[in-house]
């Protein structure tokens, strides 16, 4: 039985870097919201005992692919707690639309969807908190995708508090370059000392991303793209880039600007969502059984 699951994109509506831990990771204060746009996974549970990825990704070996790593990690934890069915296996096909290294969280979202979907299909019975504990080891953004609600995140993304930002329309644009998250965090000019503020304080200030100045300095195309978008609407970098987004009150306003975009810009229009499409799919399946 093939089941279809969304792996939505996220935006970091704001992102502040408040310090650096002894292990080199950076402490953040960031506001995550989902988009009604993302990858799609087709998952067929079976009793082969194996995880088969039917759609390899160029440049990412199957063993490194977060989809396979998430499935294997769930098998290990469920086996240890005695809830893994005998010979639990699955074949998984990925329809990839999110650019890799784009700051839209595609890899983390794929991993979260696999954890949530296989936990349901195999009936391994892990709680959201247990899935998030597996997820954070795969990537800092996996827990928010598992939680399925827009959230204010602190620490490196593991301390989550549900939030209700306005569900705007976004023009999300890719400048045609990829930014590796570790490279950006290594830059000596990165702002790392933003003051720690409460969510209420942050919501009242203009939203900002501390990674943006470094991304604009290092990547001319990011700089050009933001300069162009800022002529039409408030616009920012998401995550560590390379994608940027401009916010609008209506879909048609966002589409009008996308139509004006120079040819080198790839973009799409999507709506911000505080409830993840993954959560909606899971609730629908639970209601129908
Ligand atoms: C900063 C964010 C905001 O959403 O950027 P994007 O990746 O979405 O652009 C994410 O939390 C990123 O999450 P993710 O891309 O999963 O990062 P990880 O694989 O966990 O970390 C990659 C590397 O980036 C650096 N890193 C990452 C997160 C962090 N809070 N501090 C860091 O210094 C570390 O060098 C780490 O080894
Ligand atoms: N299923 C996957 N989808 C995307 N990237 C993956 C996947 N599995 C592993 N990766 C690796 O994770 C890196 C970060 O990917 P991604 O999450 O799309 O970017 P970002 O964190 O900037 O949004 C990729 O460059 C790739 O090497």
mmCIF file of C-alpha atoms and ligand atoms in Angstrom:
data_model
loop_
_atom_site.group_PDB
_atom_site.id
_atom_site.type_symbol
_atom_site.label_atom_id
_atom_site.label_comp_id
_atom_site.label_asym_id
_atom_site.label_seq_id
_atom_site.Cartn_x
_atom_site.Cartn_y
_atom_site.Cartn_z
ATOM 1 C CA UNK A 1 0.000 0.000 0.000
ATOM 2 C CA UNK A 2 1.627 3.267 -1.194
ATOM 3 C CA UNK A 3 1.089 6.236 1.127
ATOM 4 C CA UNK A 4 1.839 9.845 0.180
ATOM 5 C CA UNK A 5 3.345 12.292 2.684
ATOM 6 C CA UNK A 6 4.287 15.987 2.402
ATOM 7 C CA UNK A 7 7.699 17.302 3.499
ATOM 8 C CA UNK A 8 7.045 21.051 3.558
ATOM 9 C CA UNK A 9 9.582 23.854 3.378
ATOM 10 C CA UNK A 10 10.158 26.201 6.311
ATOM 11 C CA UNK A 11 11.109 29.847 6.518
ATOM 12 C CA UNK A 12 13.049 31.480 9.323
ATOM 13 C CA UNK A 13 10.908 34.619 9.649
ATOM 14 C CA UNK A 14 13.666 36.047 11.834
ATOM 15 C CA UNK A 15 16.990 34.624 12.993
ATOM 16 C CA UNK A 16 19.334 36.033 15.645
ATOM 17 C CA UNK A 17 22.636 34.493 16.741
ATOM 18 C CA UNK A 18 23.065 35.052 20.466
ATOM 19 C CA UNK A 19 26.310 33.197 21.146
ATOM 20 C CA UNK A 20 28.594 30.313 20.372
ATOM 21 C CA UNK A 21 28.809 27.130 22.438
ATOM 22 C CA UNK A 22 32.035 25.398 23.428
ATOM 23 C CA UNK A 23 31.425 22.761 20.714
ATOM 24 C CA UNK A 24 31.302 25.472 18.015
ATOM 25 C CA UNK A 25 27.529 25.365 17.480
ATOM 26 C CA UNK A 26 25.706 28.684 17.624
ATOM 27 C CA UNK A 27 22.808 29.524 19.907
ATOM 28 C CA UNK A 28 19.909 31.010 17.987
ATOM 29 C CA UNK A 29 16.588 32.729 18.484
ATOM 30 C CA UNK A 30 14.521 32.034 15.394
ATOM 31 C CA UNK A 31 10.889 31.971 14.306
ATOM 32 C CA UNK A 32 9.924 29.025 12.083
ATOM 33 C CA UNK A 33 6.866 28.919 9.865
ATOM 34 C CA UNK A 34 5.948 26.227 7.291
ATOM 35 C CA UNK A 35 5.018 26.732 3.649
ATOM 36 C CA UNK A 36 2.302 24.982 1.634
ATOM 37 C CA UNK A 37 5.086 23.941 -0.751
ATOM 38 C CA UNK A 38 7.685 21.196 -0.460
ATOM 39 C CA UNK A 39 8.921 17.719 -1.291
ATOM 40 C CA UNK A 40 6.640 14.686 -1.451
ATOM 41 C CA UNK A 41 7.461 11.196 -0.220
ATOM 42 C CA UNK A 42 5.729 8.016 -1.318
ATOM 43 C CA UNK A 43 6.235 5.376 1.332
ATOM 44 C CA UNK A 44 5.335 1.709 0.989
ATOM 45 C CA UNK A 45 5.820 -0.265 4.197
ATOM 46 C CA UNK A 46 6.826 -3.912 3.715
ATOM 47 C CA UNK A 47 8.362 -6.832 5.577
ATOM 48 C CA UNK A 48 11.655 -7.002 3.701
ATOM 49 C CA UNK A 49 13.611 -5.832 6.742
ATOM 50 C CA UNK A 50 15.276 -3.254 4.445
ATOM 51 C CA UNK A 51 14.951 0.455 3.684
ATOM 52 C CA UNK A 52 15.043 0.991 -0.075
ATOM 53 C CA UNK A 53 15.368 4.487 -1.546
ATOM 54 C CA UNK A 54 13.872 4.331 -5.039
ATOM 55 C CA UNK A 55 15.024 7.841 -6.035
ATOM 56 C CA UNK A 56 18.699 8.515 -5.221
ATOM 57 C CA UNK A 57 19.772 12.170 -4.955
ATOM 58 C CA UNK A 58 22.630 13.409 -7.119
ATOM 59 C CA UNK A 59 25.648 14.131 -4.932
ATOM 60 C CA UNK A 60 24.232 12.426 -1.818
ATOM 61 C CA UNK A 61 24.917 8.701 -1.306
ATOM 62 C CA UNK A 62 21.983 6.637 -0.053
ATOM 63 C CA UNK A 63 23.786 6.007 3.244
ATOM 64 C CA UNK A 64 24.136 9.777 3.797
ATOM 65 C CA UNK A 65 20.617 10.602 2.642
ATOM 66 C CA UNK A 66 18.640 11.890 5.619
ATOM 67 C CA UNK A 67 15.665 9.791 4.491
ATOM 68 C CA UNK A 68 17.588 6.533 4.904
ATOM 69 C CA UNK A 69 19.362 7.727 8.057
ATOM 70 C CA UNK A 70 16.022 8.694 9.649
ATOM 71 C CA UNK A 71 14.437 5.325 8.834
ATOM 72 C CA UNK A 72 17.451 3.401 10.176
ATOM 73 C CA UNK A 73 17.521 5.506 13.357
ATOM 74 C CA UNK A 74 13.825 4.822 13.985
ATOM 75 C CA UNK A 75 14.379 1.095 13.475
ATOM 76 C CA UNK A 76 17.212 1.086 16.024
ATOM 77 C CA UNK A 77 15.238 2.958 18.710
ATOM 78 C CA UNK A 78 12.017 1.002 18.147
ATOM 79 C CA UNK A 79 13.894 -2.302 18.206
ATOM 80 C CA UNK A 80 15.485 -1.364 21.548
ATOM 81 C CA UNK A 81 12.096 -0.564 23.112
ATOM 82 C CA UNK A 82 10.549 -3.735 21.624
ATOM 83 C CA UNK A 83 7.953 -2.082 19.365
ATOM 84 C CA UNK A 84 9.493 -2.744 15.939
ATOM 85 C CA UNK A 85 7.465 -5.266 13.911
ATOM 86 C CA UNK A 86 9.436 -8.284 12.684
ATOM 87 C CA UNK A 87 11.254 -7.602 9.401
ATOM 88 C CA UNK A 88 10.004 -3.980 9.309
ATOM 89 C CA UNK A 89 11.012 -2.437 5.986
ATOM 90 C CA UNK A 90 9.899 0.187 3.514
ATOM 91 C CA UNK A 91 10.527 1.486 0.033
ATOM 92 C CA UNK A 92 10.561 5.253 -0.300
ATOM 93 C CA UNK A 93 10.331 7.496 -3.365
ATOM 94 C CA UNK A 94 11.155 11.187 -3.056
ATOM 95 C CA UNK A 95 9.844 13.891 -5.346
ATOM 96 C CA UNK A 96 12.418 16.618 -4.648
ATOM 97 C CA UNK A 97 11.396 20.177 -5.384
ATOM 98 C CA UNK A 98 13.196 22.038 -2.586
ATOM 99 C CA UNK A 99 16.685 23.255 -3.511
ATOM 100 C CA UNK A 100 19.435 21.629 -1.446
ATOM 101 C CA UNK A 101 21.374 24.061 0.714
ATOM 102 C CA UNK A 102 18.644 26.630 0.171
ATOM 103 C CA UNK A 103 17.758 27.424 3.782
ATOM 104 C CA UNK A 104 14.289 25.934 3.245
ATOM 105 C CA UNK A 105 15.054 22.904 5.417
ATOM 106 C CA UNK A 106 14.338 20.294 2.727
ATOM 107 C CA UNK A 107 16.666 17.604 4.071
ATOM 108 C CA UNK A 108 15.450 18.092 7.652
ATOM 109 C CA UNK A 109 11.835 18.041 6.504
ATOM 110 C CA UNK A 110 12.358 14.820 4.515
ATOM 111 C CA UNK A 111 13.877 13.232 7.639
ATOM 112 C CA UNK A 112 11.024 14.408 9.880
ATOM 113 C CA UNK A 113 8.413 13.104 7.456
ATOM 114 C CA UNK A 114 10.076 9.677 7.369
ATOM 115 C CA UNK A 115 10.145 9.524 11.184
ATOM 116 C CA UNK A 116 6.496 10.558 11.562
ATOM 117 C CA UNK A 117 5.253 8.405 8.661
ATOM 118 C CA UNK A 118 7.097 5.194 9.580
ATOM 119 C CA UNK A 119 6.196 5.602 13.258
ATOM 120 C CA UNK A 120 2.564 5.612 12.089
ATOM 121 C CA UNK A 121 2.867 2.888 9.417
ATOM 122 C CA UNK A 122 4.948 0.479 11.515
ATOM 123 C CA UNK A 123 2.965 1.396 14.644
ATOM 124 C CA UNK A 124 6.164 1.760 16.645
ATOM 125 C CA UNK A 125 4.360 4.021 19.123
ATOM 126 C CA UNK A 126 7.048 6.666 19.748
ATOM 127 C CA UNK A 127 5.886 10.000 21.160
ATOM 128 C CA UNK A 128 6.547 13.327 19.426
ATOM 129 C CA UNK A 129 9.265 14.016 22.037
ATOM 130 C CA UNK A 130 10.941 10.652 21.354
ATOM 131 C CA UNK A 131 10.865 11.272 17.595
ATOM 132 C CA UNK A 132 12.342 14.763 18.156
ATOM 133 C CA UNK A 133 15.180 13.241 20.198
ATOM 134 C CA UNK A 134 16.036 11.013 17.220
ATOM 135 C CA UNK A 135 15.555 13.974 14.855
ATOM 136 C CA UNK A 136 17.893 16.488 16.505
ATOM 137 C CA UNK A 137 20.800 14.082 15.914
ATOM 138 C CA UNK A 138 20.039 14.184 12.176
ATOM 139 C CA UNK A 139 19.751 17.978 11.889
ATOM 140 C CA UNK A 140 18.995 21.015 14.020
ATOM 141 C CA UNK A 141 15.715 21.751 12.217
ATOM 142 C CA UNK A 142 14.203 18.254 12.355
ATOM 143 C CA UNK A 143 12.338 18.716 15.704
ATOM 144 C CA UNK A 144 10.239 21.658 14.484
ATOM 145 C CA UNK A 145 9.116 19.667 11.457
ATOM 146 C CA UNK A 146 8.165 16.743 13.752
ATOM 147 C CA UNK A 147 6.279 19.042 16.148
ATOM 148 C CA UNK A 148 4.319 20.345 13.176
ATOM 149 C CA UNK A 149 3.506 23.787 14.580
ATOM 150 C CA UNK A 150 5.101 27.165 13.803
ATOM 151 C CA UNK A 151 7.524 27.819 16.621
ATOM 152 C CA UNK A 152 9.971 30.143 18.306
ATOM 153 C CA UNK A 153 13.177 28.138 18.645
ATOM 154 C CA UNK A 154 16.118 28.674 20.956
ATOM 155 C CA UNK A 155 19.293 26.732 21.688
ATOM 156 C CA UNK A 156 20.332 25.193 18.379
ATOM 157 C CA UNK A 157 16.695 24.563 17.492
ATOM 158 C CA UNK A 158 15.711 22.019 20.121
ATOM 159 C CA UNK A 159 13.945 24.394 22.550
ATOM 160 C CA UNK A 160 10.604 25.028 20.889
ATOM 161 C CA UNK A 161 7.679 27.187 21.882
ATOM 162 C CA UNK A 162 4.555 27.238 19.641
ATOM 163 C CA UNK A 163 3.955 30.576 17.922
ATOM 164 C CA UNK A 164 1.236 32.130 15.756
ATOM 165 C CA UNK A 165 2.876 34.498 13.257
ATOM 166 C CA UNK A 166 0.635 36.013 10.554
ATOM 167 C CA UNK A 167 0.146 33.550 7.662
ATOM 168 C CA UNK A 168 1.380 35.797 4.844
ATOM 169 C CA UNK A 169 1.992 35.018 1.187
ATOM 170 C CA UNK A 170 5.630 34.719 0.180
ATOM 171 C CA UNK A 171 7.600 34.978 -2.991
ATOM 172 C CA UNK A 172 10.530 32.649 -2.297
ATOM 173 C CA UNK A 173 13.455 33.081 -4.657
ATOM 174 C CA UNK A 174 16.680 31.172 -5.276
ATOM 175 C CA UNK A 175 19.715 33.105 -6.518
ATOM 176 C CA UNK A 176 21.284 30.066 -8.227
ATOM 177 C CA UNK A 177 24.032 29.545 -5.646
ATOM 178 C CA UNK A 178 24.153 27.038 -2.798
ATOM 179 C CA UNK A 179 25.376 28.044 0.684
ATOM 180 C CA UNK A 180 26.726 25.304 2.962
ATOM 181 C CA UNK A 181 25.504 26.005 6.515
ATOM 182 C CA UNK A 182 28.940 25.293 8.143
ATOM 183 C CA UNK A 183 30.711 27.748 5.772
ATOM 184 C CA UNK A 184 28.459 30.606 6.769
ATOM 185 C CA UNK A 185 28.784 29.866 10.490
ATOM 186 C CA UNK A 186 32.600 29.939 10.140
ATOM 187 C CA UNK A 187 32.754 33.516 8.824
ATOM 188 C CA UNK A 188 34.659 35.785 11.258
ATOM 189 C CA UNK A 189 32.384 38.733 10.409
ATOM 190 C CA UNK A 190 29.181 36.908 11.408
ATOM 191 C CA UNK A 191 27.149 38.707 14.099
ATOM 192 C CA UNK A 192 27.233 36.335 17.074
ATOM 193 C CA UNK A 193 26.293 38.643 19.917
ATOM 194 C CA UNK A 194 22.680 39.623 19.405
ATOM 195 C CA UNK A 195 21.044 40.226 22.796
ATOM 196 C CA UNK A 196 18.754 37.496 24.117
ATOM 197 C CA UNK A 197 15.207 38.874 23.935
ATOM 198 C CA UNK A 198 11.754 37.522 24.740
ATOM 199 C CA UNK A 199 9.478 36.398 21.921
ATOM 200 C CA UNK A 200 7.168 39.354 22.628
ATOM 201 C CA UNK A 201 10.067 41.790 22.261
ATOM 202 C CA UNK A 202 11.204 40.141 19.037
ATOM 203 C CA UNK A 203 7.706 40.196 17.545
ATOM 204 C CA UNK A 204 7.515 43.958 18.114
ATOM 205 C CA UNK A 205 10.813 44.726 16.361
ATOM 206 C CA UNK A 206 11.377 44.695 12.583
ATOM 207 C CA UNK A 207 12.307 41.084 11.670
ATOM 208 C CA UNK A 208 15.964 40.484 10.779
ATOM 209 C CA UNK A 209 18.366 37.624 9.968
ATOM 210 C CA UNK A 210 21.903 37.870 11.402
ATOM 211 C CA UNK A 211 23.230 35.618 8.590
ATOM 212 C CA UNK A 212 22.099 38.005 5.882
ATOM 213 C CA UNK A 213 25.010 40.462 5.892
ATOM 214 C CA UNK A 214 27.582 37.669 5.529
ATOM 215 C CA UNK A 215 25.541 35.898 2.831
ATOM 216 C CA UNK A 216 25.265 39.176 0.872
ATOM 217 C CA UNK A 217 28.973 39.885 1.272
ATOM 218 C CA UNK A 218 30.094 36.406 0.171
ATOM 219 C CA UNK A 219 27.552 35.786 -2.594
ATOM 220 C CA UNK A 220 26.987 38.589 -5.101
ATOM 221 C CA UNK A 221 23.850 36.900 -6.446
ATOM 222 C CA UNK A 222 22.222 36.874 -2.986
ATOM 223 C CA UNK A 223 22.987 40.573 -2.684
ATOM 224 C CA UNK A 224 21.542 41.349 -6.137
ATOM 225 C CA UNK A 225 18.428 39.277 -5.485
ATOM 226 C CA UNK A 226 17.689 40.970 -2.169
ATOM 227 C CA UNK A 227 18.295 44.428 -3.615
ATOM 228 C CA UNK A 228 15.797 43.645 -6.394
ATOM 229 C CA UNK A 229 13.110 42.184 -4.083
ATOM 230 C CA UNK A 230 13.409 44.991 -1.533
ATOM 231 C CA UNK A 231 12.105 47.397 -4.166
ATOM 232 C CA UNK A 232 8.744 45.611 -3.956
ATOM 233 C CA UNK A 233 8.291 44.256 -0.418
ATOM 234 C CA UNK A 234 9.976 43.537 2.933
ATOM 235 C CA UNK A 235 12.454 40.755 2.097
ATOM 236 C CA UNK A 236 14.993 38.644 3.982
ATOM 237 C CA UNK A 237 17.279 35.634 3.883
ATOM 238 C CA UNK A 238 15.881 32.352 5.253
ATOM 239 C CA UNK A 239 18.179 30.332 7.530
ATOM 240 C CA UNK A 240 21.735 30.515 6.257
ATOM 241 C CA UNK A 241 20.447 31.020 2.692
ATOM 242 C CA UNK A 242 20.753 30.915 -0.184
ATOM 243 C CA UNK A 243 16.990 31.466 -0.636
ATOM 244 C CA UNK A 244 15.350 34.767 0.185
ATOM 245 C CA UNK A 245 11.696 35.616 0.627
ATOM 246 C CA UNK A 246 9.497 38.675 0.166
ATOM 247 C CA UNK A 247 6.236 38.948 2.089
ATOM 248 C CA UNK A 248 2.841 40.029 0.740
ATOM 249 C CA UNK A 249 -0.727 40.237 2.019
ATOM 250 C CA UNK A 250 -2.226 38.530 -1.033
ATOM 251 C CA UNK A 251 -1.270 35.765 -3.448
ATOM 252 C CA UNK A 252 -1.861 37.985 -6.476
ATOM 253 C CA UNK A 253 0.538 40.671 -5.185
ATOM 254 C CA UNK A 254 3.244 38.002 -4.782
ATOM 255 C CA UNK A 255 2.556 36.535 -8.247
ATOM 256 C CA UNK A 256 2.710 39.950 -9.922
ATOM 257 C CA UNK A 257 6.229 40.516 -8.590
ATOM 258 C CA UNK A 258 7.317 36.973 -9.562
ATOM 259 C CA UNK A 259 6.248 37.734 -13.137
ATOM 260 C CA UNK A 260 8.551 40.749 -13.202
ATOM 261 C CA UNK A 261 11.570 38.719 -12.021
ATOM 262 C CA UNK A 262 14.672 38.704 -14.225
ATOM 263 C CA UNK A 263 15.363 35.349 -15.942
ATOM 264 C CA UNK A 264 18.237 34.327 -13.613
ATOM 265 C CA UNK A 265 15.875 34.219 -10.621
ATOM 266 C CA UNK A 266 14.003 30.949 -9.908
ATOM 267 C CA UNK A 267 11.062 31.467 -7.615
ATOM 268 C CA UNK A 268 7.733 30.248 -6.379
ATOM 269 C CA UNK A 269 4.802 31.683 -4.455
ATOM 270 C CA UNK A 270 3.588 29.926 -1.308
ATOM 271 C CA UNK A 271 1.490 30.590 1.750
ATOM 272 C CA UNK A 272 2.872 30.592 5.287
ATOM 273 C CA UNK A 273 1.217 27.952 7.487
ATOM 274 C CA UNK A 274 1.290 27.614 11.263
ATOM 275 C CA UNK A 275 0.060 24.008 11.105
ATOM 276 C CA UNK A 276 2.337 21.825 9.018
ATOM 277 C CA UNK A 277 0.869 19.932 6.044
ATOM 278 C CA UNK A 278 2.549 16.837 7.553
ATOM 279 C CA UNK A 279 0.488 17.275 10.720
ATOM 280 C CA UNK A 280 -2.687 17.624 8.636
ATOM 281 C CA UNK A 281 -1.909 14.393 6.751
ATOM 282 C CA UNK A 282 -1.222 12.488 9.972
ATOM 283 C CA UNK A 283 -4.396 13.769 11.651
ATOM 284 C CA UNK A 284 -6.435 12.811 8.563
ATOM 285 C CA UNK A 285 -5.034 9.265 8.567
ATOM 286 C CA UNK A 286 -5.611 8.851 12.302
ATOM 287 C CA UNK A 287 -9.207 10.093 11.926
ATOM 288 C CA UNK A 288 -9.892 7.589 9.132
ATOM 289 C CA UNK A 289 -8.679 4.520 11.077
HETATM 290 C C1 LIG B 1 20.742 27.671 11.157
HETATM 291 C C2 LIG B 1 19.671 26.949 10.359
HETATM 292 C C3 LIG B 1 18.332 27.665 10.664
HETATM 293 O O1 LIG B 1 17.236 27.035 10.174
HETATM 294 O O2 LIG B 1 20.033 27.082 9.006
HETATM 295 P P1 LIG B 1 19.539 26.382 7.632
HETATM 296 O O3 LIG B 1 20.295 25.077 7.485
HETATM 297 O O4 LIG B 1 18.068 26.196 7.728
HETATM 298 O O5 LIG B 1 19.933 27.319 6.536
HETATM 299 C C4 LIG B 1 19.596 25.502 10.811
HETATM 300 O O6 LIG B 1 19.228 25.392 12.149
HETATM 301 C C5 LIG B 1 20.846 24.697 10.562
HETATM 302 O O7 LIG B 1 20.436 23.360 10.634
HETATM 303 P P2 LIG B 1 21.161 22.190 9.819
HETATM 304 O O8 LIG B 1 21.379 22.613 8.387
HETATM 305 O O9 LIG B 1 20.403 20.955 10.082
HETATM 306 O O10 LIG B 1 22.530 22.207 10.506
HETATM 307 P P3 LIG B 1 23.367 21.003 11.085
HETATM 308 O O11 LIG B 1 23.507 19.968 10.017
HETATM 309 O O12 LIG B 1 22.821 20.626 12.408
HETATM 310 O O13 LIG B 1 24.786 21.746 11.282
HETATM 311 C C6 LIG B 1 25.687 21.974 10.201
HETATM 312 C C7 LIG B 1 26.875 22.769 10.747
HETATM 313 O O14 LIG B 1 26.513 24.160 10.850
HETATM 314 C C8 LIG B 1 27.038 24.738 12.042
HETATM 315 N N1 LIG B 1 25.942 25.144 12.934
HETATM 316 C C9 LIG B 1 24.677 24.669 12.713
HETATM 317 C C10 LIG B 1 23.629 25.084 13.512
HETATM 318 C C11 LIG B 1 23.908 25.985 14.563
HETATM 319 N N2 LIG B 1 22.923 26.406 15.377
HETATM 320 N N3 LIG B 1 25.162 26.426 14.780
HETATM 321 C C12 LIG B 1 26.184 26.031 13.960
HETATM 322 O O15 LIG B 1 27.312 26.448 14.146
HETATM 323 C C13 LIG B 1 27.917 23.671 12.674
HETATM 324 O O16 LIG B 1 29.231 23.861 12.143
HETATM 325 C C14 LIG B 1 27.337 22.366 12.120
HETATM 326 O O17 LIG B 1 28.298 21.347 12.046
HETATM 327 N N1 LIG B 2 16.960 14.029 1.611
HETATM 328 C C1 LIG B 2 17.802 15.069 1.531
HETATM 329 N N2 LIG B 2 17.400 16.206 0.973
HETATM 330 C C2 LIG B 2 18.236 17.273 0.903
HETATM 331 N N3 LIG B 2 19.486 17.293 1.358
HETATM 332 C C3 LIG B 2 19.951 16.182 1.925
HETATM 333 C C4 LIG B 2 19.131 15.031 2.032
HETATM 334 N N4 LIG B 2 19.848 14.108 2.653
HETATM 335 C C5 LIG B 2 21.050 14.649 2.912
HETATM 336 N N5 LIG B 2 21.130 15.902 2.477
HETATM 337 C C6 LIG B 2 22.294 16.824 2.635
HETATM 338 O O1 LIG B 2 21.913 17.909 3.489
HETATM 339 C C7 LIG B 2 22.388 19.167 2.974
HETATM 340 C C8 LIG B 2 21.443 20.302 3.433
HETATM 341 O O2 LIG B 2 20.260 20.172 2.740
HETATM 342 P P1 LIG B 2 18.934 21.031 2.964
HETATM 343 O O3 LIG B 2 18.249 20.600 4.202
HETATM 344 O O4 LIG B 2 18.133 20.912 1.717
HETATM 345 O O5 LIG B 2 19.474 22.503 3.079
HETATM 346 P P2 LIG B 2 19.178 23.635 4.117
HETATM 347 O O6 LIG B 2 19.516 23.074 5.489
HETATM 348 O O7 LIG B 2 20.071 24.756 3.708
HETATM 349 O O8 LIG B 2 17.745 23.979 3.952
HETATM 350 C C9 LIG B 2 22.422 18.940 1.452
HETATM 351 O O9 LIG B 2 23.369 19.768 0.834
HETATM 352 C C10 LIG B 2 22.777 17.466 1.325
HETATM 353 O O10 LIG B 2 24.164 17.276 1.264
#
